[in-house]
mmCIF file of C-alpha atoms in Angstrom:
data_model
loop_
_atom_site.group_PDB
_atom_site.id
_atom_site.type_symbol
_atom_site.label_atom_id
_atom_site.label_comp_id
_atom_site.label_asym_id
_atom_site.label_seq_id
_atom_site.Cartn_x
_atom_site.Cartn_y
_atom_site.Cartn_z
ATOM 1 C CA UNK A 1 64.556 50.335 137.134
ATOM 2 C CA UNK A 2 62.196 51.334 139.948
ATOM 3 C CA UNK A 3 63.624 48.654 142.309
ATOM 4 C CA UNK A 4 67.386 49.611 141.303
ATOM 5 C CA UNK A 5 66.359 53.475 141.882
ATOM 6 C CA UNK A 6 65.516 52.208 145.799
ATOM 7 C CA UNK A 7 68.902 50.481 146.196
ATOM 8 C CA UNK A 8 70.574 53.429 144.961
ATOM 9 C CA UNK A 9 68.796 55.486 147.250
ATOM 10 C CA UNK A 10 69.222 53.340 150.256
ATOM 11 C CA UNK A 11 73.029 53.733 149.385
ATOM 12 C CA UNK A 12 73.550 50.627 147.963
ATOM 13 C CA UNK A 13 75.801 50.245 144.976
ATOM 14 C CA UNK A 14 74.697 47.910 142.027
ATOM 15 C CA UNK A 15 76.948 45.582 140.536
ATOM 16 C CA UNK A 16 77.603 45.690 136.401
ATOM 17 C CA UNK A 17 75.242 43.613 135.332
ATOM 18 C CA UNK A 18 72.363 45.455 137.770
ATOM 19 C CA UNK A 19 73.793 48.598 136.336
ATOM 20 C CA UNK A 20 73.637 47.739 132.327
ATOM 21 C CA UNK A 21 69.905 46.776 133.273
ATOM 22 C CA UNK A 22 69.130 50.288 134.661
ATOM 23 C CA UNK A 23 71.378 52.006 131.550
ATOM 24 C CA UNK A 24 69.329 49.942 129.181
ATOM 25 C CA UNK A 25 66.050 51.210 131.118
ATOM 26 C CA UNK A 26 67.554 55.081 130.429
ATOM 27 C CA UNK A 27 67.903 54.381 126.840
ATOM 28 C CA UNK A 28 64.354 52.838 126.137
ATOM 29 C CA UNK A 29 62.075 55.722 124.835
ATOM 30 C CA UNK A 30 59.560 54.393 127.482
ATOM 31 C CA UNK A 31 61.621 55.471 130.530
ATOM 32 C CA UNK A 32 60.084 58.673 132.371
ATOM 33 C CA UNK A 33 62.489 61.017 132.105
ATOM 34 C CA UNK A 34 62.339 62.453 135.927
ATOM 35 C CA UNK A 35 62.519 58.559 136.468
ATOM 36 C CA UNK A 36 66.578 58.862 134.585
ATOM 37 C CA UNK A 37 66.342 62.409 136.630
ATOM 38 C CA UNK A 38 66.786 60.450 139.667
ATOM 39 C CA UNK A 39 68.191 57.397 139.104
ATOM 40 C CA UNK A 40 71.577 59.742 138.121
ATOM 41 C CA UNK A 41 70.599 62.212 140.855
ATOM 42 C CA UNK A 42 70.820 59.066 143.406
ATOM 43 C CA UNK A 43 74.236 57.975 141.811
ATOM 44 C CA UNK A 44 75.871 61.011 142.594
ATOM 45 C CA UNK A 45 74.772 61.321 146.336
ATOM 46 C CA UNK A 46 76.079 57.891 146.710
ATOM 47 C CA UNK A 47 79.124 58.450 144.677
ATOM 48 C CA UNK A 48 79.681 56.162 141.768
ATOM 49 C CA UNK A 49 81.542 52.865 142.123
ATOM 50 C CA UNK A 50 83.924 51.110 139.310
ATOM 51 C CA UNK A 51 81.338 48.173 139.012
ATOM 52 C CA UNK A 52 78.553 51.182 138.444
ATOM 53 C CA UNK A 53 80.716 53.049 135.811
ATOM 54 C CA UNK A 54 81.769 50.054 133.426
ATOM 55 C CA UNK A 55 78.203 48.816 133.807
ATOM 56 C CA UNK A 56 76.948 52.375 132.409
ATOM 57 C CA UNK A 57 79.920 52.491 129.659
ATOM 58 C CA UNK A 58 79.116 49.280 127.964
ATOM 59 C CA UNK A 59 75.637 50.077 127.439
ATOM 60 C CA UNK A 60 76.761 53.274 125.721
ATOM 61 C CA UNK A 61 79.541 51.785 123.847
ATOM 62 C CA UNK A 62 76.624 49.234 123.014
ATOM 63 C CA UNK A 63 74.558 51.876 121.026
ATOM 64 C CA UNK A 64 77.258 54.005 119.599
ATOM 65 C CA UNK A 65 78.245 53.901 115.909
ATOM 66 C CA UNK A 66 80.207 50.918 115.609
ATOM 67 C CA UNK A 67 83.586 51.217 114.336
ATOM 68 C CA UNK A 68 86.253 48.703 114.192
ATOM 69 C CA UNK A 69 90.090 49.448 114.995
ATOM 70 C CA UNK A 70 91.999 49.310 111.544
ATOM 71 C CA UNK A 71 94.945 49.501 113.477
ATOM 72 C CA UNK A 72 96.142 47.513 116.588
ATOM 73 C CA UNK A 73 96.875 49.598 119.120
ATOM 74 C CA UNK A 74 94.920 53.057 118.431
ATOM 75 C CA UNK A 75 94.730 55.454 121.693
ATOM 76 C CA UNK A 76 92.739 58.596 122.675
ATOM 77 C CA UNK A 77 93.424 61.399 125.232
ATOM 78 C CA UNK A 78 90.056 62.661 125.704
ATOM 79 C CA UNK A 79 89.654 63.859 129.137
ATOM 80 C CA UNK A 80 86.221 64.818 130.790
ATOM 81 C CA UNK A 81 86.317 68.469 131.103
ATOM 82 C CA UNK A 82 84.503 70.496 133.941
ATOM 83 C CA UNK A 83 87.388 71.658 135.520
ATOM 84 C CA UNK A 84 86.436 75.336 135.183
ATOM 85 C CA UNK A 85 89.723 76.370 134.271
ATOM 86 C CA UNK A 86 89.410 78.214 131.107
ATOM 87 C CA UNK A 87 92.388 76.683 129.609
ATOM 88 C CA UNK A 88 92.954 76.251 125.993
ATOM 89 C CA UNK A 89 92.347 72.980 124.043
ATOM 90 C CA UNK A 90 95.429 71.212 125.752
ATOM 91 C CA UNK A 91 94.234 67.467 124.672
ATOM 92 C CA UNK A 92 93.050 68.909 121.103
ATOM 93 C CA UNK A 93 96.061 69.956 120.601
ATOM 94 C CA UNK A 94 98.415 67.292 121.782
ATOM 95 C CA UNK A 95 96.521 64.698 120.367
ATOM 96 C CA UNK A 96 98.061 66.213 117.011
ATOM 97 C CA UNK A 97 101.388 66.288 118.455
ATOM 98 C CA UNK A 98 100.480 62.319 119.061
ATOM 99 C CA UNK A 99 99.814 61.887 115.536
ATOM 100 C CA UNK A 100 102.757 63.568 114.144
ATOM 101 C CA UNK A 101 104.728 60.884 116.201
ATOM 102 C CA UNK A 102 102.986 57.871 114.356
ATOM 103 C CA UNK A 103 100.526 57.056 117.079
ATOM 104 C CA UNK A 104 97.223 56.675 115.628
ATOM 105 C CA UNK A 105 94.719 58.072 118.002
ATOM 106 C CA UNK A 106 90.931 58.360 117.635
ATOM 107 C CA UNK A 107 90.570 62.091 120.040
ATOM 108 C CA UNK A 108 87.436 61.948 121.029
ATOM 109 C CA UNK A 109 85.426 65.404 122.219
ATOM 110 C CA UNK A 110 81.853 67.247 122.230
ATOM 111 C CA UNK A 111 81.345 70.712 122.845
ATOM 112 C CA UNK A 112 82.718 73.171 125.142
ATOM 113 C CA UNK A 113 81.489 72.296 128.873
ATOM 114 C CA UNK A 114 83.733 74.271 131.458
ATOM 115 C CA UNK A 115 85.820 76.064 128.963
ATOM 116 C CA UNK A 116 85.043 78.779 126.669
ATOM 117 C CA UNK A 117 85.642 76.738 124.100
ATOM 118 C CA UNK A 118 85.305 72.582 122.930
ATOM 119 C CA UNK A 119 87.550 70.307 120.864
ATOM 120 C CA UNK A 120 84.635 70.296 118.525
ATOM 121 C CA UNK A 121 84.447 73.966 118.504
ATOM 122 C CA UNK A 122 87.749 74.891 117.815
ATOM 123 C CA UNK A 123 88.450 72.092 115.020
ATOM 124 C CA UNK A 124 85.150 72.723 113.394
ATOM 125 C CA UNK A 125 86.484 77.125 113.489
ATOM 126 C CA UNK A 126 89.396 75.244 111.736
ATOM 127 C CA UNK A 127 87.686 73.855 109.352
ATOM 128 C CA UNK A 128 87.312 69.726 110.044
ATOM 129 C CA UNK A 129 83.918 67.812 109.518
ATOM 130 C CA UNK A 130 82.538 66.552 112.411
ATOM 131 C CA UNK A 131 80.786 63.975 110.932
ATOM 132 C CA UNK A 132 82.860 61.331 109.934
ATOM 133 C CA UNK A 133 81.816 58.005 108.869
ATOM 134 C CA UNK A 134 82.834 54.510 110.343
ATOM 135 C CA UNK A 135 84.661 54.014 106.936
ATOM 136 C CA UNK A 136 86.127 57.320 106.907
ATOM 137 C CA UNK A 137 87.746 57.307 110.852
ATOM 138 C CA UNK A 138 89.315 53.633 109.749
ATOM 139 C CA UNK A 139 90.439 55.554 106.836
ATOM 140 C CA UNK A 140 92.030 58.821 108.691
ATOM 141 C CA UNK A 141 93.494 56.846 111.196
ATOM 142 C CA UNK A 142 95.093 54.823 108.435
ATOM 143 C CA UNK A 143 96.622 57.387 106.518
ATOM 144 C CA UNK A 144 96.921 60.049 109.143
ATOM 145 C CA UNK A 145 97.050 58.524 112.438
ATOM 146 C CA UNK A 146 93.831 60.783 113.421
ATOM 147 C CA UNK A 147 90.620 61.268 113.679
ATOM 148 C CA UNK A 148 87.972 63.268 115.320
ATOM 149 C CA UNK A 149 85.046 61.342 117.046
ATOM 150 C CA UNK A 150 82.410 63.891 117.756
ATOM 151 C CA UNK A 151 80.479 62.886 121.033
ATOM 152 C CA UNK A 152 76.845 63.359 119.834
ATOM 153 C CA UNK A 153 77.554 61.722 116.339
ATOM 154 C CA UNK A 154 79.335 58.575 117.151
ATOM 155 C CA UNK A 155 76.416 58.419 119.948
ATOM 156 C CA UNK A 156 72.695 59.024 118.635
ATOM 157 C CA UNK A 157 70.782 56.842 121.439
ATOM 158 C CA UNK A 158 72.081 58.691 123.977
ATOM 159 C CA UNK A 159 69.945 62.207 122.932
ATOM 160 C CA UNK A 160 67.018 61.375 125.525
ATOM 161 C CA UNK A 161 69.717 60.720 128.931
ATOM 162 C CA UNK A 162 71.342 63.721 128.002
ATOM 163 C CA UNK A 163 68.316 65.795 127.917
ATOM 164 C CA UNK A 164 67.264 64.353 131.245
ATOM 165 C CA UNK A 165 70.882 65.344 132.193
ATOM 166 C CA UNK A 166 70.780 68.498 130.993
ATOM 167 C CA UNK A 167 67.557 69.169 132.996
ATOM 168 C CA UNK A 168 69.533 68.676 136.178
ATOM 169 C CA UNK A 169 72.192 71.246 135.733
ATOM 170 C CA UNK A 170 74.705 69.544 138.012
ATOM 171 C CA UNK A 171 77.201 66.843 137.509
ATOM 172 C CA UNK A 172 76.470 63.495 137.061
ATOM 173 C CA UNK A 173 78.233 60.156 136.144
ATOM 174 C CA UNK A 174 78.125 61.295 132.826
ATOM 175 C CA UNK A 175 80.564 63.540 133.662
ATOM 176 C CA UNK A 176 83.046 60.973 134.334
ATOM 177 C CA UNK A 177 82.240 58.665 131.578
ATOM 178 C CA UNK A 178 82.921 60.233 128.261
ATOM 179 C CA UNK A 179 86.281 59.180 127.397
ATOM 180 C CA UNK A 180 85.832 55.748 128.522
ATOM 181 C CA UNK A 181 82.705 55.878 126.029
ATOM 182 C CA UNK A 182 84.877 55.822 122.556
ATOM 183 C CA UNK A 183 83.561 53.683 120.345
ATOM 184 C CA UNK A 184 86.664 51.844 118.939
ATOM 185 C CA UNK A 185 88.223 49.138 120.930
ATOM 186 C CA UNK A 186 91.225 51.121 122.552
ATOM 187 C CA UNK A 187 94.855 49.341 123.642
ATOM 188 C CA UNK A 188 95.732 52.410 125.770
ATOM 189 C CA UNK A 189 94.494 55.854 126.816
ATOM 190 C CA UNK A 190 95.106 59.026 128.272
ATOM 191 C CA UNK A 191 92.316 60.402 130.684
ATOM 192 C CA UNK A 192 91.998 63.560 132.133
ATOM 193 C CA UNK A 193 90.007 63.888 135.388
ATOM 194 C CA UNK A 194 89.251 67.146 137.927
ATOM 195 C CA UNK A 195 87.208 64.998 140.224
ATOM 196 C CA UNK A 196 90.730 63.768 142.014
ATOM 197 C CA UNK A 197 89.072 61.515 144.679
ATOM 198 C CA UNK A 198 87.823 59.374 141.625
ATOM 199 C CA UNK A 199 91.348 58.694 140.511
ATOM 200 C CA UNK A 200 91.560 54.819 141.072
ATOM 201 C CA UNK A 201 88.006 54.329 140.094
ATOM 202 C CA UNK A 202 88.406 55.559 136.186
ATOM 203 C CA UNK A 203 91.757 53.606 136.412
ATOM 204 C CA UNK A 204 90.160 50.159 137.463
ATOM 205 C CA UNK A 205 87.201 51.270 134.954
ATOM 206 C CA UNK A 206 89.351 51.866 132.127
ATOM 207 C CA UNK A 207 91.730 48.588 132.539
ATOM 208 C CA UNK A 208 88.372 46.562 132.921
ATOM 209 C CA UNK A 209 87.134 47.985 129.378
ATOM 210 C CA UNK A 210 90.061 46.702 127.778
ATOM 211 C CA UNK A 211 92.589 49.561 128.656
ATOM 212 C CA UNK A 212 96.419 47.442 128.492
ATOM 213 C CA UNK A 213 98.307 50.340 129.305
ATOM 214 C CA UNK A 214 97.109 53.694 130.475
ATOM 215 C CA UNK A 215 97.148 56.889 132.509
ATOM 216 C CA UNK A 216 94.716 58.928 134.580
ATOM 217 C CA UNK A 217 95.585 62.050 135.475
ATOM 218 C CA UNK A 218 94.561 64.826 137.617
ATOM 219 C CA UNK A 219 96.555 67.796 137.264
ATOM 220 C CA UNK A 220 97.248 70.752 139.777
ATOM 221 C CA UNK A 221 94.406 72.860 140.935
ATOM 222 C CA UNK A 222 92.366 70.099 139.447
ATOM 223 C CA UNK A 223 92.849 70.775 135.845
ATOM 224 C CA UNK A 224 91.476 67.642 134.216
ATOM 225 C CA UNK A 225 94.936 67.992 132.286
ATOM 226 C CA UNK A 226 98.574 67.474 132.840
ATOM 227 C CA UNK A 227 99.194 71.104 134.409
ATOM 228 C CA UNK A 228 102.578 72.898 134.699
ATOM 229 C CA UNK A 229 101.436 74.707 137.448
ATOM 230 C CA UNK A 230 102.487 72.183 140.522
ATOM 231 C CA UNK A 231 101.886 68.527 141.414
ATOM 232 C CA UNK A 232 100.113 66.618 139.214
ATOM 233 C CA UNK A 233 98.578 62.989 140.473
ATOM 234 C CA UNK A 234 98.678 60.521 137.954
ATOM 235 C CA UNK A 235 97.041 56.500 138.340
ATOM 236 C CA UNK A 236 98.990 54.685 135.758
ATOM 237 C CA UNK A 237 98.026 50.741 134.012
ATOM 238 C CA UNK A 238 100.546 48.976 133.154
ATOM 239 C CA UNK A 239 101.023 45.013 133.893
ATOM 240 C CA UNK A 240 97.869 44.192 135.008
ATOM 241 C CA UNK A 241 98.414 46.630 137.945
ATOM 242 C CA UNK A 242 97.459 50.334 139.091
ATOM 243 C CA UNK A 243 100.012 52.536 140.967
ATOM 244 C CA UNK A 244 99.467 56.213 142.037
ATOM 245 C CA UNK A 245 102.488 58.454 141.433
ATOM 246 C CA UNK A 246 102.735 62.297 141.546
ATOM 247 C CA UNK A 247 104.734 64.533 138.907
ATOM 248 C CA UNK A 248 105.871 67.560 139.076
ATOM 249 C CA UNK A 249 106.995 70.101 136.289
ATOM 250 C CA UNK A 250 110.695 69.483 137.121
ATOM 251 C CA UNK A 251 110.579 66.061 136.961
ATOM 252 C CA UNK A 252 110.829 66.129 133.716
ATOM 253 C CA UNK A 253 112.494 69.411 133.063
ATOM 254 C CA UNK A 254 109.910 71.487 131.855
ATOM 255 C CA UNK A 255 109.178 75.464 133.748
ATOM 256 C CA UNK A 256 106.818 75.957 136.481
ATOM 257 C CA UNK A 257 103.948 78.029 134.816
ATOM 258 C CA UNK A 258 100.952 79.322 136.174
ATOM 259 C CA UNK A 259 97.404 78.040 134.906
ATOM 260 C CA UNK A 260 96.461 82.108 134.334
ATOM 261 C CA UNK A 261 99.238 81.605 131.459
ATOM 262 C CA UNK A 262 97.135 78.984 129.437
ATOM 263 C CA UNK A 263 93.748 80.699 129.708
ATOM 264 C CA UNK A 264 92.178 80.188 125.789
ATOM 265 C CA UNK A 265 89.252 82.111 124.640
ATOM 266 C CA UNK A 266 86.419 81.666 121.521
ATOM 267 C CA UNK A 267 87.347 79.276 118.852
ATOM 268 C CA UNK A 268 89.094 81.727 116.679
ATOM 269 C CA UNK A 269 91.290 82.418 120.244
ATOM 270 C CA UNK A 270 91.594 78.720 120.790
ATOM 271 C CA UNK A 271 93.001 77.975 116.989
ATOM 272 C CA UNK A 272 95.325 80.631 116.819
ATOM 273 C CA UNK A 273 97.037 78.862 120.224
ATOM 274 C CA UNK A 274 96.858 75.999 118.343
ATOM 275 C CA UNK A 275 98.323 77.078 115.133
ATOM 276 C CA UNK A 276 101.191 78.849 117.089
ATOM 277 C CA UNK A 277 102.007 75.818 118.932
ATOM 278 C CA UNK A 278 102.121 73.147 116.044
ATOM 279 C CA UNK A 279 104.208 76.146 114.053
ATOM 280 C CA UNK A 280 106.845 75.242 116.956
ATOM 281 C CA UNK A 281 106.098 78.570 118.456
ATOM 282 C CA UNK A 282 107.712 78.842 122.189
ATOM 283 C CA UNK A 283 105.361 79.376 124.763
ATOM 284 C CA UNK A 284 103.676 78.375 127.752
ATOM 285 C CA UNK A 285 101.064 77.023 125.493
ATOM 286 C CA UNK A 286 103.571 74.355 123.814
ATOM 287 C CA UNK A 287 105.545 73.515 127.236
ATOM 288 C CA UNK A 288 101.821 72.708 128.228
ATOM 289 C CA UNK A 289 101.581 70.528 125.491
ATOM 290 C CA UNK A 290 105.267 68.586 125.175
ATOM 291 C CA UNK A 291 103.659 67.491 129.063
ATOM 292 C CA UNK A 292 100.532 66.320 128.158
ATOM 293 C CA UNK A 293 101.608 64.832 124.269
ATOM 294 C CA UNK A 294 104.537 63.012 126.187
ATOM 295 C CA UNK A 295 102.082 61.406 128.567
ATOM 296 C CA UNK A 296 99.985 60.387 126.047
ATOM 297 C CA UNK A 297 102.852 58.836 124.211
ATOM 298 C CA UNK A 298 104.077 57.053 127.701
ATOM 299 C CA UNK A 299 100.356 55.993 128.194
ATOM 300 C CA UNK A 300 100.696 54.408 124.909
ATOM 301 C CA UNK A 301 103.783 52.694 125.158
ATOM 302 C CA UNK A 302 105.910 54.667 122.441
ATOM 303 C CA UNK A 303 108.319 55.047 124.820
ATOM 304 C CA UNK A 304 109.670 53.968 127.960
ATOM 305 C CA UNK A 305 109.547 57.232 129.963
ATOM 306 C CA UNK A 306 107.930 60.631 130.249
ATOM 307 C CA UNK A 307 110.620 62.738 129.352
ATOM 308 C CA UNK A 308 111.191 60.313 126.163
ATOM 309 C CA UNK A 309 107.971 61.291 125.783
ATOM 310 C CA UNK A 310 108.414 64.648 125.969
ATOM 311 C CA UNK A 311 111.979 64.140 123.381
ATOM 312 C CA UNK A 312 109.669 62.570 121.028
ATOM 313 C CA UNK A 313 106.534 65.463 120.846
ATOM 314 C CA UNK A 314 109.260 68.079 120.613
ATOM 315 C CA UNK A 315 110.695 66.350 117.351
ATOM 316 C CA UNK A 316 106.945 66.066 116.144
ATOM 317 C CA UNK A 317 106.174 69.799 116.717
ATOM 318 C CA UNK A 318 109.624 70.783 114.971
ATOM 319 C CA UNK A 319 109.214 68.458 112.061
ATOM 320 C CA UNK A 320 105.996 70.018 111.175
ATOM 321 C CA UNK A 321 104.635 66.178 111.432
ATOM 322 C CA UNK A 322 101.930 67.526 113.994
ATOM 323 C CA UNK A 323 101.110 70.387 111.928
ATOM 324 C CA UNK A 324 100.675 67.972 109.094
ATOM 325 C CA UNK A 325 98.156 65.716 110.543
ATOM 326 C CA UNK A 326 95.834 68.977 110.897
ATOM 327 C CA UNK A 327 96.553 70.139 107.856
ATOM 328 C CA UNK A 328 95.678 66.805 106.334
ATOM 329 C CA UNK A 329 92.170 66.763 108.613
ATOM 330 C CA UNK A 330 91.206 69.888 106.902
ATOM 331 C CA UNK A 331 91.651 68.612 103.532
ATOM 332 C CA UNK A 332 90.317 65.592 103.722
ATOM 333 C CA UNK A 333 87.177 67.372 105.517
ATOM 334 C CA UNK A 334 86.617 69.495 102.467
ATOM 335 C CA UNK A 335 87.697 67.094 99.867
ATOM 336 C CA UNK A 336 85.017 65.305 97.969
ATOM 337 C CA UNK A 337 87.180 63.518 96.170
ATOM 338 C CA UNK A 338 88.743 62.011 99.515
ATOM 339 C CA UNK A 339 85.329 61.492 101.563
ATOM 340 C CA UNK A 340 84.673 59.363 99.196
#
């Protein structure tokens, strides 16, 4: 790892194989830890290359829990957070708006990073487990096209980088990786990004983990979410191909609304926006939503467009089918008989 360290540092990237030798080196309990310090340190000042990031993502996918798809085209819409925007759980949220529209998707989330508050947070404030076996997410997304992957469960071997990373207190390629890190074998996927120069890289990452179809997005001011607030820049899969397009909130006829309008709060904060909104509530919470859900459903291939997109989350808010799927989570959280 010493020798890859040096290339880094001379500003040389590493190809995928000479990267999965240096992210086996950071999971062996033998590794100095100011050794991982700055091996990721050296990364970042050279900025991280596709080859570097789906080296890194295999070997974490590698030691996660493994859990096979019951289902052939599951998706998730975890995005990477650190956007520092405050806002709500947007992805949380829509990925139950997903759900209700008979996509399974597997949301994976962690903690809150940037924002007040995480998808873990808020979901465990509404009462879901966030320990879920292998059997129990094939079940969940069987029954209720959802379940919640929480970050430090479905990834044990990965407690001594994230303490090294944690030492550093700055972002690292760890920040980019976490929702190309989801343990199931994913058709298609959603990915939020606010590092916007790093747009194409996630995208070529993402198709070359086994991503058919797919969508990065960075939204206005750099939400790592669709935003309603302005242009949004989007690199979508599709065919074997990347193109960059931009969309705009009336594109697809949805309002112009300012991010200050979808600031969340705690987790009791956070789950009453996402009560209201899955109640069919109108708001500048659920337009926020209907964007991001009918990406996500576009991403996946539901539907042929967007705004289809956005049609079909509309009809899963209003049919209660989203609220359902939560409602369902809970239970089946709290349910001996179903854990089972």
């Amino acid at each position: 790892m010493r020798e890859l360290l040096e290339k880094v540092q001379n500003s040389q990237s590493l190809t995928e194989q000479e990267m999965m030798k240096a992210s086996e080196a950071m999971f062996n309990e033998d590794t100095n830890d100011q050794l991982i310090k700055s091996f990721i340190l050296a990364l970042k000042e050279k900025g991280e290359t596709a080859d570097e990031i789906v080296g890194l993502v295999k070997v974490v996918r590698k030691h996660a829990l493994q859990i096979e798809s019951p289902l052939p085209n599951v998706m998730d819409n975890c995005g990477t957070g650190g956007d520092g925007s405050k806002s709500f759980n947007i992805s949380t949220c829509s990925a139950f708006v997903v759900a209700g529209a008979n996509v399974a998707i597997a949301k994976h989330g962690n903690r809150s990073v940037s924002s007040k508050t995480g998808s873990a947070d808020v979901l465990e404030y509404l009462g879901v487990r966030l320990d879920f076996s292998r059997e129990e997410v094939s079940r969940l997304l069987k029954t209720n096209n959802i379940a919640f992957l929480f970050a430090p469960h479905v990834h044990p071997g990965i407690k001594k980088v994230m303490r090294a990373r944690k030492e550093l207190g700055v972002p690292t390629i760890f920040n980019l990786i976490g929702p190309l890190t989801n343990p199931l074998d994913l058709q298609s996927q959603l990915v939020g990004i606010y590092r916007r120069e790093m747009l194409n890289t996630i995208a070529e990452a993402l198709h070359r983990i086994g991503r058919n179809r797919g969508i990065v997005i960075s939204g206005a001011d750099h939400m790592d979410e669709a935003s309603l607030a302005g242009e949004n820049h989007l690199a979508i899969i599709e065919n074997n191909q990347v193109k960059t397009v931009t969309l705009k909130p009336e594109d697809v006829d949805l309002p112009k609304i300012a991010k200050e309008e979808i600031i969340g709060g705690d987790a009791k904060r956070n789950a009453e926006i996402l009560l209201s909104v899955l109640n069919g509530e109108p708001s500048a919470y659920r337009d926020t939503v209907l964007l991001n859900a009918g990406l996500a459903l576009f991403a996946h291939g539901t539907v042929p467009s967007i705004k289809k997109g956005i049609e079909l989350a509309k009809q899963s808010i209003d049919s209660l089918n989203a609220l359902e799927r939560l409602n369902t989570l809970v239970y089946f959280s709290n349910s001996k008989e179903l854990a089972q």
